[in-house]
PDB file of C-alpha atoms in Angstrom:
ATOM      1  CA  MET A   1     105.995  73.290  39.832  1.00 92.00           C
ATOM      2  CA  LEU A   2     106.370  72.362  36.180  1.00 88.00           C
ATOM      3  CA  GLN A   3     110.156  72.377  36.284  1.00 86.00           C
ATOM      4  CA  GLN A   4     111.069  68.762  35.461  1.00 84.00           C
ATOM      5  CA  THR A   5     107.597  67.523  36.402  1.00 89.00           C
ATOM      6  CA  PRO A   6     104.731  66.441  34.067  1.00 88.00           C
ATOM      7  CA  VAL A   7     101.509  68.470  33.970  1.00 90.00           C
ATOM      8  CA  ALA A   8      99.426  65.476  35.086  1.00 92.00           C
ATOM      9  CA  ARG A   9     101.272  65.361  38.419  1.00 94.00           C
ATOM     10  CA  VAL A  10     101.294  69.111  38.885  1.00 96.00           C
ATOM     11  CA  GLU A  11      97.657  69.937  38.094  1.00 96.00           C
ATOM     12  CA  PRO A  12      95.862  68.639  41.229  1.00 96.00           C
ATOM     13  CA  ILE A  13      98.467  70.101  43.579  1.00 96.00           C
ATOM     14  CA  TRP A  14      98.478  73.413  41.700  1.00 96.00           C
ATOM     15  CA  LEU A  15      94.667  73.680  41.854  1.00 97.00           C
ATOM     16  CA  ALA A  16      94.674  73.015  45.598  1.00 97.00           C
ATOM     17  CA  TRP A  17      97.526  75.468  46.067  1.00 97.00           C
ATOM     18  CA  ILE A  18      95.768  78.290  44.200  1.00 97.00           C
ATOM     19  CA  ALA A  19      92.554  77.688  46.127  1.00 98.00           C
ATOM     20  CA  ARG A  20      94.439  77.903  49.414  1.00 98.00           C
ATOM     21  CA  TRP A  21      96.984  80.618  48.522  1.00 98.00           C
ATOM     22  CA  PRO A  22      95.621  82.605  45.554  1.00 97.00           C
ATOM     23  CA  THR A  23      98.201  85.411  45.712  1.00 97.00           C
ATOM     24  CA  PRO A  24     101.942  85.732  46.306  1.00 97.00           C
ATOM     25  CA  SER A  25     101.259  87.436  49.645  1.00 98.00           C
ATOM     26  CA  ALA A  26      99.074  84.523  50.741  1.00 98.00           C
ATOM     27  CA  THR A  27     101.854  82.079  49.932  1.00 97.00           C
ATOM     28  CA  ALA A  28     104.410  84.304  51.651  1.00 97.00           C
ATOM     29  CA  ALA A  29     102.271  84.419  54.806  1.00 97.00           C
ATOM     30  CA  ALA A  30     102.271  80.626  55.057  1.00 97.00           C
ATOM     31  CA  SER A  31     105.013  78.921  57.021  1.00 95.00           C
ATOM     32  CA  ALA A  32     107.837  77.150  55.240  1.00 94.00           C
ATOM     33  CA  ALA A  33     106.630  73.882  56.784  1.00 95.00           C
ATOM     34  CA  ASP A  34     103.083  74.390  55.456  1.00 96.00           C
ATOM     35  CA  VAL A  35     104.484  75.054  52.005  1.00 96.00           C
ATOM     36  CA  LEU A  36     106.581  71.879  52.121  1.00 96.00           C
ATOM     37  CA  ARG A  37     103.545  69.869  53.187  1.00 95.00           C
ATOM     38  CA  ALA A  38     101.369  71.322  50.429  1.00 96.00           C
ATOM     39  CA  TRP A  39     104.121  70.548  47.902  1.00 96.00           C
ATOM     40  CA  GLY A  40     103.565  66.877  48.711  1.00 91.00           C
ATOM     41  CA  LYS A  41     105.007  64.381  46.229  1.00 87.00           C
ATOM     42  CA  LEU A  42     106.027  66.781  43.461  1.00 92.00           C
ATOM     43  CA  GLY A  43     109.698  66.107  44.198  1.00 89.00           C
ATOM     44  CA  TYR A  44     112.708  68.433  44.184  1.00 92.00           C
ATOM     45  CA  PRO A  45     111.430  70.080  47.410  1.00 94.00           C
ATOM     46  CA  ARG A  46     113.916  72.912  47.211  1.00 94.00           C
ATOM     47  CA  ARG A  47     111.625  74.262  44.512  1.00 94.00           C
ATOM     48  CA  ALA A  48     108.957  74.685  47.221  1.00 96.00           C
ATOM     49  CA  LYS A  49     111.398  76.612  49.384  1.00 95.00           C
ATOM     50  CA  ARG A  50     112.376  78.823  46.459  1.00 95.00           C
ATOM     51  CA  LEU A  51     108.702  79.381  45.587  1.00 96.00           C
ATOM     52  CA  HIS A  52     108.039  80.527  49.141  1.00 97.00           C
ATOM     53  CA  GLU A  53     111.019  82.891  48.960  1.00 97.00           C
ATOM     54  CA  CYS A  54     109.912  84.113  45.530  1.00 97.00           C
ATOM     55  CA  ALA A  55     106.391  84.837  46.776  1.00 98.00           C
ATOM     56  CA  THR A  56     107.821  86.836  49.660  1.00 97.00           C
ATOM     57  CA  VAL A  57     109.893  89.006  47.312  1.00 98.00           C
ATOM     58  CA  ILE A  58     106.932  89.585  44.979  1.00 98.00           C
ATOM     59  CA  ALA A  59     104.645  90.479  47.892  1.00 98.00           C
ATOM     60  CA  THR A  60     107.066  92.893  49.527  1.00 97.00           C
ATOM     61  CA  GLU A  61     108.912  94.432  46.574  1.00 97.00           C
ATOM     62  CA  TYR A  62     106.434  94.265  43.678  1.00 98.00           C
ATOM     63  CA  ASP A  63     103.075  95.016  45.336  1.00 97.00           C
ATOM     64  CA  ASP A  64     101.929  91.411  45.001  1.00 98.00           C
ATOM     65  CA  VAL A  65     102.184  91.487  41.190  1.00 97.00           C
ATOM     66  CA  VAL A  66     104.448  89.027  39.351  1.00 97.00           C
ATOM     67  CA  PRO A  67     106.910  91.013  37.196  1.00 97.00           C
ATOM     68  CA  SER A  68     106.375  90.842  33.445  1.00 97.00           C
ATOM     69  CA  ASP A  69     109.857  91.405  31.991  1.00 95.00           C
ATOM     70  CA  VAL A  70     112.487  88.707  31.702  1.00 97.00           C
ATOM     71  CA  ASP A  71     115.326  90.632  33.353  1.00 97.00           C
ATOM     72  CA  THR A  72     113.311  91.304  36.510  1.00 98.00           C
ATOM     73  CA  LEU A  73     111.952  87.768  36.636  1.00 98.00           C
ATOM     74  CA  LEU A  74     115.515  86.440  36.525  1.00 97.00           C
ATOM     75  CA  THR A  75     116.264  88.199  39.824  1.00 97.00           C
ATOM     76  CA  LEU A  76     113.575  86.235  41.682  1.00 98.00           C
ATOM     77  CA  PRO A  77     114.497  83.176  43.800  1.00 96.00           C
ATOM     78  CA  GLY A  78     114.130  79.917  41.891  1.00 94.00           C
ATOM     79  CA  VAL A  79     113.517  81.571  38.506  1.00 96.00           C
ATOM     80  CA  GLY A  80     115.961  80.678  35.761  1.00 94.00           C
ATOM     81  CA  ALA A  81     116.187  81.346  32.048  1.00 93.00           C
ATOM     82  CA  TYR A  82     113.416  78.995  30.981  1.00 93.00           C
ATOM     83  CA  THR A  83     110.905  79.920  33.682  1.00 94.00           C
ATOM     84  CA  ALA A  84     111.462  83.658  33.262  1.00 96.00           C
ATOM     85  CA  ARG A  85     110.734  83.487  29.538  1.00 96.00           C
ATOM     86  CA  ALA A  86     107.789  81.129  30.012  1.00 95.00           C
ATOM     87  CA  VAL A  87     106.146  83.551  32.462  1.00 96.00           C
ATOM     88  CA  ALA A  88     106.821  86.568  30.245  1.00 97.00           C
ATOM     89  CA  CYS A  89     105.467  84.769  27.190  1.00 96.00           C
ATOM     90  CA  PHE A  90     102.494  82.792  28.490  1.00 95.00           C
ATOM     91  CA  ALA A  91     101.321  85.093  31.286  1.00 95.00           C
ATOM     92  CA  TYR A  92     101.992  88.442  29.613  1.00 96.00           C
ATOM     93  CA  GLY A  93     102.115  87.684  25.892  1.00 94.00           C
ATOM     94  CA  ALA A  94     105.676  88.951  25.427  1.00 95.00           C
ATOM     95  CA  ARG A  95     107.472  88.095  22.195  1.00 96.00           C
ATOM     96  CA  VAL A  96     110.317  86.143  23.773  1.00 96.00           C
ATOM     97  CA  PRO A  97     111.685  82.701  22.820  1.00 96.00           C
ATOM     98  CA  VAL A  98     110.768  79.853  25.176  1.00 96.00           C
ATOM     99  CA  VAL A  99     112.938  76.772  24.674  1.00 95.00           C
ATOM    100  CA  ASP A 100     112.274  73.426  26.310  1.00 93.00           C
ATOM    101  CA  THR A 101     113.262  69.915  25.205  1.00 92.00           C
ATOM    102  CA  ASN A 102     110.311  69.618  22.823  1.00 94.00           C
ATOM    103  CA  VAL A 103     110.934  72.982  21.173  1.00 96.00           C
ATOM    104  CA  ARG A 104     114.646  72.249  20.819  1.00 95.00           C
ATOM    105  CA  ARG A 105     113.886  68.934  19.081  1.00 96.00           C
ATOM    106  CA  VAL A 106     111.406  70.500  16.628  1.00 97.00           C
ATOM    107  CA  VAL A 107     113.877  73.222  15.654  1.00 96.00           C
ATOM    108  CA  ALA A 108     116.698  70.695  15.280  1.00 95.00           C
ATOM    109  CA  ARG A 109     114.620  68.627  12.863  1.00 96.00           C
ATOM    110  CA  VAL A 110     112.682  71.248  10.925  1.00 96.00           C
ATOM    111  CA  VAL A 111     115.437  73.872  10.606  1.00 95.00           C
ATOM    112  CA  HIS A 112     118.718  71.990  10.895  1.00 94.00           C
ATOM    113  CA  GLY A 113     117.795  68.514   9.629  1.00 95.00           C
ATOM    114  CA  ARG A 114     119.056  66.701  12.726  1.00 94.00           C
ATOM    115  CA  ALA A 115     117.212  63.999  14.628  1.00 93.00           C
ATOM    116  CA  ASP A 116     117.751  65.716  17.947  1.00 90.00           C
ATOM    117  CA  SER A 117     119.812  68.418  19.564  1.00 85.00           C
ATOM    118  CA  VAL A 118     121.653  69.061  22.788  1.00 86.00           C
ATOM    119  CA  PRO A 119     121.251  72.423  24.566  1.00 88.00           C
ATOM    120  CA  SER A 120     123.197  75.160  22.797  1.00 87.00           C
ATOM    121  CA  ALA A 121     123.870  78.863  23.259  1.00 85.00           C
ATOM    122  CA  ARG A 122     122.153  79.536  19.942  1.00 92.00           C
ATOM    123  CA  ASP A 123     118.830  77.892  20.902  1.00 94.00           C
ATOM    124  CA  LEU A 124     117.220  81.186  21.917  1.00 95.00           C
ATOM    125  CA  ASP A 125     118.329  82.875  18.693  1.00 95.00           C
ATOM    126  CA  ASP A 126     117.013  79.964  16.617  1.00 95.00           C
ATOM    127  CA  VAL A 127     113.563  80.162  18.203  1.00 96.00           C
ATOM    128  CA  ALA A 128     113.481  83.962  18.239  1.00 96.00           C
ATOM    129  CA  ALA A 129     114.046  83.940  14.472  1.00 95.00           C
ATOM    130  CA  LEU A 130     110.911  81.821  14.028  1.00 95.00           C
ATOM    131  CA  LEU A 131     108.582  83.966  16.144  1.00 96.00           C
ATOM    132  CA  PRO A 132     106.083  86.052  14.157  1.00 94.00           C
ATOM    133  CA  ASN A 133     106.191  89.832  14.602  1.00 92.00           C
ATOM    134  CA  SER A 134     102.586  89.918  15.731  1.00 90.00           C
ATOM    135  CA  PRO A 135     100.357  89.254  18.752  1.00 87.00           C
ATOM    136  CA  ASP A 136     100.356  85.617  17.597  1.00 90.00           C
ATOM    137  CA  ALA A 137     103.874  85.072  18.969  1.00 93.00           C
ATOM    138  CA  GLN A 138     102.485  83.664  22.221  1.00 94.00           C
ATOM    139  CA  GLN A 139     100.235  81.182  20.391  1.00 95.00           C
ATOM    140  CA  PHE A 140     103.128  80.231  18.126  1.00 96.00           C
ATOM    141  CA  SER A 141     105.266  79.375  21.165  1.00 96.00           C
ATOM    142  CA  ILE A 142     102.486  77.221  22.608  1.00 95.00           C
ATOM    143  CA  ALA A 143     102.005  75.481  19.269  1.00 96.00           C
ATOM    144  CA  LEU A 144     105.726  74.787  18.951  1.00 96.00           C
ATOM    145  CA  MET A 145     105.736  73.089  22.362  1.00 95.00           C
ATOM    146  CA  GLU A 146     102.637  71.048  21.588  1.00 95.00           C
ATOM    147  CA  LEU A 147     104.031  69.973  18.220  1.00 97.00           C
ATOM    148  CA  GLY A 148     107.104  68.547  19.938  1.00 96.00           C
ATOM    149  CA  ALA A 149     105.112  66.959  22.750  1.00 93.00           C
ATOM    150  CA  THR A 150     102.419  65.265  20.653  1.00 95.00           C
ATOM    151  CA  VAL A 151     103.667  64.857  17.057  1.00 97.00           C
ATOM    152  CA  CYS A 152     107.401  65.455  16.683  1.00 97.00           C
ATOM    153  CA  THR A 153     108.215  63.186  19.603  1.00 95.00           C
ATOM    154  CA  ALA A 154     111.632  61.804  20.464  1.00 92.00           C
ATOM    155  CA  ARG A 155     111.097  58.073  19.944  1.00 90.00           C
ATOM    156  CA  ALA A 156     108.108  57.676  17.629  1.00 93.00           C
ATOM    157  CA  PRO A 157     107.488  60.884  15.657  1.00 95.00           C
ATOM    158  CA  ARG A 158     104.161  60.920  13.834  1.00 96.00           C
ATOM    159  CA  CYS A 159     105.347  62.688  10.723  1.00 95.00           C
ATOM    160  CA  GLY A 160     102.164  61.805   8.832  1.00 94.00           C
ATOM    161  CA  LEU A 161     100.244  64.113  11.170  1.00 95.00           C
ATOM    162  CA  CYS A 162     102.731  66.986  11.056  1.00 96.00           C
ATOM    163  CA  PRO A 163     101.130  70.260   9.909  1.00 95.00           C
ATOM    164  CA  LEU A 164     104.437  71.575   8.546  1.00 94.00           C
ATOM    165  CA  SER A 165     104.941  71.261   4.792  1.00 92.00           C
ATOM    166  CA  ASP A 166     108.716  71.745   4.957  1.00 94.00           C
ATOM    167  CA  CYS A 167     111.039  69.814   7.277  1.00 96.00           C
ATOM    168  CA  ALA A 168     114.787  69.562   6.719  1.00 97.00           C
ATOM    169  CA  TRP A 169     114.943  66.281   8.640  1.00 96.00           C
ATOM    170  CA  ARG A 170     112.242  64.680   6.519  1.00 95.00           C
ATOM    171  CA  ALA A 171     113.841  65.989   3.323  1.00 95.00           C
ATOM    172  CA  ALA A 172     117.185  64.493   4.371  1.00 95.00           C
ATOM    173  CA  GLY A 173     115.652  61.032   4.783  1.00 95.00           C
ATOM    174  CA  TYR A 174     115.338  61.052   8.595  1.00 95.00           C
ATOM    175  CA  PRO A 175     119.036  60.720   9.528  1.00 94.00           C
ATOM    176  CA  THR A 176     119.610  59.186  12.946  1.00 91.00           C
ATOM    177  CA  ALA A 177     121.082  61.062  15.854  1.00 83.00           C
ATOM    178  CA  ASN A 178     124.867  61.118  16.116  1.00 74.00           C
ATOM    179  CA  ALA A 179     124.872  61.650  19.854  1.00 65.00           C
ATOM    180  CA  PRO A 180     124.554  58.645  22.187  1.00 66.00           C
ATOM    181  CA  ALA A 181     121.100  57.951  23.569  1.00 64.00           C
ATOM    182  CA  ARG A 182     120.321  59.863  26.708  1.00 68.00           C
ATOM    183  CA  ARG A 183     120.278  57.853  29.893  1.00 72.00           C
ATOM    184  CA  VAL A 184     116.946  57.762  31.633  1.00 68.00           C
ATOM    185  CA  GLN A 185     117.303  59.324  35.053  1.00 71.00           C
ATOM    186  CA  ARG A 186     116.538  56.656  37.622  1.00 82.00           C
ATOM    187  CA  TYR A 187     114.857  57.387  40.918  1.00 82.00           C
ATOM    188  CA  ALA A 188     114.665  54.127  42.857  1.00 88.00           C
ATOM    189  CA  GLY A 189     117.520  53.790  45.300  1.00 91.00           C
ATOM    190  CA  THR A 190     118.882  57.290  44.768  1.00 93.00           C
ATOM    191  CA  ASP A 191     119.530  59.944  47.388  1.00 94.00           C
ATOM    192  CA  ARG A 192     116.499  61.756  45.995  1.00 93.00           C
ATOM    193  CA  GLN A 193     114.289  58.840  47.011  1.00 94.00           C
ATOM    194  CA  VAL A 194     115.830  58.734  50.469  1.00 96.00           C
ATOM    195  CA  ARG A 195     115.322  62.481  50.901  1.00 96.00           C
ATOM    196  CA  GLY A 196     111.697  61.993  49.955  1.00 95.00           C
ATOM    197  CA  ARG A 197     111.238  59.211  52.504  1.00 96.00           C
ATOM    198  CA  LEU A 198     112.709  61.369  55.259  1.00 97.00           C
ATOM    199  CA  LEU A 199     110.529  64.330  54.308  1.00 96.00           C
ATOM    200  CA  ASP A 200     107.469  62.060  54.344  1.00 95.00           C
ATOM    201  CA  VAL A 201     108.116  61.299  58.008  1.00 96.00           C
ATOM    202  CA  LEU A 202     108.460  64.985  58.856  1.00 96.00           C
ATOM    203  CA  ARG A 203     105.404  66.028  56.828  1.00 94.00           C
ATOM    204  CA  ASP A 204     103.305  63.477  58.693  1.00 94.00           C
ATOM    205  CA  ASN A 205     104.286  64.906  62.091  1.00 94.00           C
ATOM    206  CA  ASP A 206     103.370  68.331  63.437  1.00 89.00           C
ATOM    207  CA  SER A 207     106.139  68.243  66.020  1.00 92.00           C
ATOM    208  CA  PRO A 208     109.853  67.362  65.828  1.00 96.00           C
ATOM    209  CA  VAL A 209     110.719  63.668  65.494  1.00 96.00           C
ATOM    210  CA  THR A 210     113.575  61.637  66.894  1.00 97.00           C
ATOM    211  CA  ARG A 211     116.492  60.263  64.921  1.00 96.00           C
ATOM    212  CA  ALA A 212     115.100  56.765  65.462  1.00 96.00           C
ATOM    213  CA  GLN A 213     111.847  57.746  63.735  1.00 96.00           C
ATOM    214  CA  LEU A 214     113.816  58.915  60.715  1.00 97.00           C
ATOM    215  CA  ASP A 215     116.111  55.902  60.694  1.00 96.00           C
ATOM    216  CA  VAL A 216     113.273  53.469  59.997  1.00 95.00           C
ATOM    217  CA  ALA A 217     112.348  55.413  56.852  1.00 95.00           C
ATOM    218  CA  TRP A 218     115.388  53.938  55.050  1.00 96.00           C
ATOM    219  CA  LEU A 219     117.047  50.826  56.426  1.00 95.00           C
ATOM    220  CA  THR A 220     118.771  49.715  53.216  1.00 93.00           C
ATOM    221  CA  ASP A 221     121.864  51.909  53.518  1.00 95.00           C
ATOM    222  CA  PRO A 222     122.458  53.865  56.761  1.00 95.00           C
ATOM    223  CA  ALA A 223     125.318  55.864  55.226  1.00 96.00           C
ATOM    224  CA  GLN A 224     123.098  56.947  52.360  1.00 96.00           C
ATOM    225  CA  ARG A 225     120.358  57.884  54.832  1.00 96.00           C
ATOM    226  CA  ASP A 226     122.830  60.012  56.796  1.00 96.00           C
ATOM    227  CA  ARG A 227     123.982  61.697  53.608  1.00 97.00           C
ATOM    228  CA  ALA A 228     120.417  62.451  52.543  1.00 97.00           C
ATOM    229  CA  LEU A 229     119.496  63.836  55.946  1.00 97.00           C
ATOM    230  CA  ASP A 230     122.572  66.022  55.997  1.00 97.00           C
ATOM    231  CA  SER A 231     121.737  67.432  52.570  1.00 96.00           C
ATOM    232  CA  LEU A 232     118.223  68.313  53.760  1.00 96.00           C
ATOM    233  CA  LEU A 233     119.727  70.151  56.717  1.00 96.00           C
ATOM    234  CA  VAL A 234     122.174  72.016  54.509  1.00 96.00           C
ATOM    235  CA  ASP A 235     119.388  72.942  52.066  1.00 95.00           C
ATOM    236  CA  GLY A 236     117.361  74.447  54.903  1.00 94.00           C
ATOM    237  CA  LEU A 237     114.428  72.090  54.362  1.00 95.00           C
ATOM    238  CA  VAL A 238     114.936  70.403  57.739  1.00 96.00           C
ATOM    239  CA  GLU A 239     116.026  71.789  61.101  1.00 95.00           C
ATOM    240  CA  GLN A 240     117.580  70.102  64.105  1.00 95.00           C
ATOM    241  CA  THR A 241     116.359  71.101  67.547  1.00 95.00           C
ATOM    242  CA  PRO A 242     118.680  71.738  70.503  1.00 93.00           C
ATOM    243  CA  ASP A 243     117.688  68.362  71.960  1.00 93.00           C
ATOM    244  CA  GLY A 244     118.684  66.526  68.745  1.00 94.00           C
ATOM    245  CA  ARG A 245     115.284  65.979  67.136  1.00 96.00           C
ATOM    246  CA  PHE A 246     114.370  66.971  63.574  1.00 97.00           C
ATOM    247  CA  ALA A 247     111.558  69.044  62.040  1.00 96.00           C
ATOM    248  CA  LEU A 248     110.528  70.743  58.823  1.00 95.00           C
ATOM    249  CA  ALA A 249     111.905  74.240  58.253  1.00 94.00           C
ATOM    250  CA  GLY A 250     110.404  76.670  60.718  1.00 89.00           C
ATOM    251  CA  GLU A 251     109.094  74.019  63.102  1.00 90.00           C
ATOM    252  CA  GLY A 252     112.276  73.284  65.015  1.00 80.00           C
ATOM    253  CA  GLU A 253     112.741  74.543  68.542  1.00 63.00           C
ATOM    254  CA  ARG A 254     115.646  76.971  68.727  1.00 47.00           C
ATOM    255  CA  SER A 255     117.608  77.882  71.793  1.00 39.00           C
ATOM    256  CA  PRO A 256     117.965  81.682  72.199  1.00 38.00           C
ATOM    257  CA  ASP A 257     121.665  81.425  73.058  1.00 38.00           C
ATOM    258  CA  ARG A 258     122.450  79.084  70.155  1.00 36.00           C
ATOM    259  CA  ASN A 259     124.676  80.450  67.408  1.00 40.00           C
ATOM    260  CA  ASP A 260     121.986  80.175  64.750  1.00 42.00           C
ATOM    261  CA  THR A 261     123.154  81.536  61.415  1.00 38.00           C
ATOM    262  CA  ALA A 262     119.666  81.090  59.960  1.00 39.00           C
ATOM    263  CA  SER A 263     118.525  84.040  62.076  1.00 37.00           C
ATOM    264  CA  GLN A 264     120.766  86.306  60.001  1.00 38.00           C
ATOM    265  CA  PRO A 265     119.136  87.694  56.819  1.00 36.00           C
ATOM    266  CA  GLY A 266     120.322  85.966  53.661  1.00 38.00           C
ATOM    267  CA  GLN A 267     122.102  83.154  55.489  1.00 39.00           C
ATOM    268  CA  ARG A 268     121.236  79.482  55.584  1.00 37.00           C
ATOM    269  CA  ARG A 269     121.389  77.367  58.683  1.00 39.00           C
ATOM    270  CA  ARG A 270     123.787  74.433  58.531  1.00 38.00           C
ATOM    271  CA  THR A 271     123.302  71.826  61.234  1.00 37.00           C
ATOM    272  CA  GLU A 272     125.727  68.957  61.555  1.00 37.00           C
ATOM    273  CA  VAL A 273     124.761  65.350  61.997  1.00 35.00           C
ATOM    274  CA  PRO A 274     126.970  64.135  64.858  1.00 36.00           C
ATOM    275  CA  ASP A 275     129.829  61.767  64.024  1.00 35.00           C
ATOM    276  CA  ARG A 276     128.765  61.026  60.449  1.00 31.00           C
ATOM    277  CA  ARG A 277     129.088  63.921  58.017  1.00 30.00           C
ATOM    278  CA  VAL A 278     128.984  63.500  54.267  1.00 29.00           C
ATOM    279  CA  ASP A 279     128.569  66.328  51.782  1.00 31.00           C
ATOM    280  CA  GLY A 280     125.151  66.776  50.153  1.00 33.00           C
ATOM    281  CA  ILE A 281     124.280  65.667  46.650  1.00 29.00           C
ATOM    282  CA  PRO A 282     124.387  68.019  43.663  1.00 31.00           C
ATOM    283  CA  GLY A 283     121.225  69.430  42.125  1.00 32.00           C
ATOM    284  CA  VAL A 284     119.822  68.194  38.814  1.00 30.00           C
ATOM    285  CA  SER A 285     117.074  70.624  37.908  1.00 33.00           C
ATOM    286  CA  ARG A 286     116.951  73.013  34.994  1.00 37.00           C
ATOM    287  CA  ASP A 287     116.177  76.102  37.100  1.00 41.00           C
ATOM    288  CA  VAL A 288     116.245  74.861  40.640  1.00 38.00           C
ATOM    289  CA  SER A 289     118.519  72.239  42.148  1.00 34.00           C
ATOM    290  CA  VAL A 290     117.294  69.313  44.224  1.00 33.00           C
TER     291      VAL A 290
END
């Protein structure tokens, strides 16, 4: 849930989720549609699908216990390099480097004397070299994140409050970043927004809806709406019924004689939108794509 989403948005949905589905097996037993509804407005709904798949693997292959080592965590659906290390570190206290944007910025300034840093293959080695060889490694990782989030911020660092006595960036006279400023990722008017509007319609209905019901969710650009709908179908978040209506994953009516690839283990159903087919949009998440 925290992949590319602030804690303030995640917390209420996470608390409700844990109260409803306190274990991986409880989440796995829920339907894909229920999971998508509970995910609500967190965005990047393919993360919800991956979480459901991940819970199923943990329940069936790991006796309902989340694995503790990074290599095993990396084999789970939806778990990438950052999430695997975050779980190993913060849930199990493992001495492993956890690198997010805030940590990367602190290391760039304190160690290398640069205003900021782009992701690099050496990030993990840089942070690993800073970790203490003690049970305090977990607390150190938390502190490093908090330092970047609250003091060593990107736009207005509060160096007067920094607890570190040595900082290469400060000693160098606060040189500015050489790289161009990062563009703020917009949301309004994007395919992501259209996908969200379409999912809102489906979440609000317990039975399949007609194409006309979906069309009114986005009247600005019909071609963009078609593209967004098609990408939801390809991602397996939405299904099309034999009579042409649409539903959340698992709630579509399927004809027994239909050539349904989704019924085959490990395959994803791909349903075409008649007459207007445009490829889906690429993903933009650190661990899980849109």
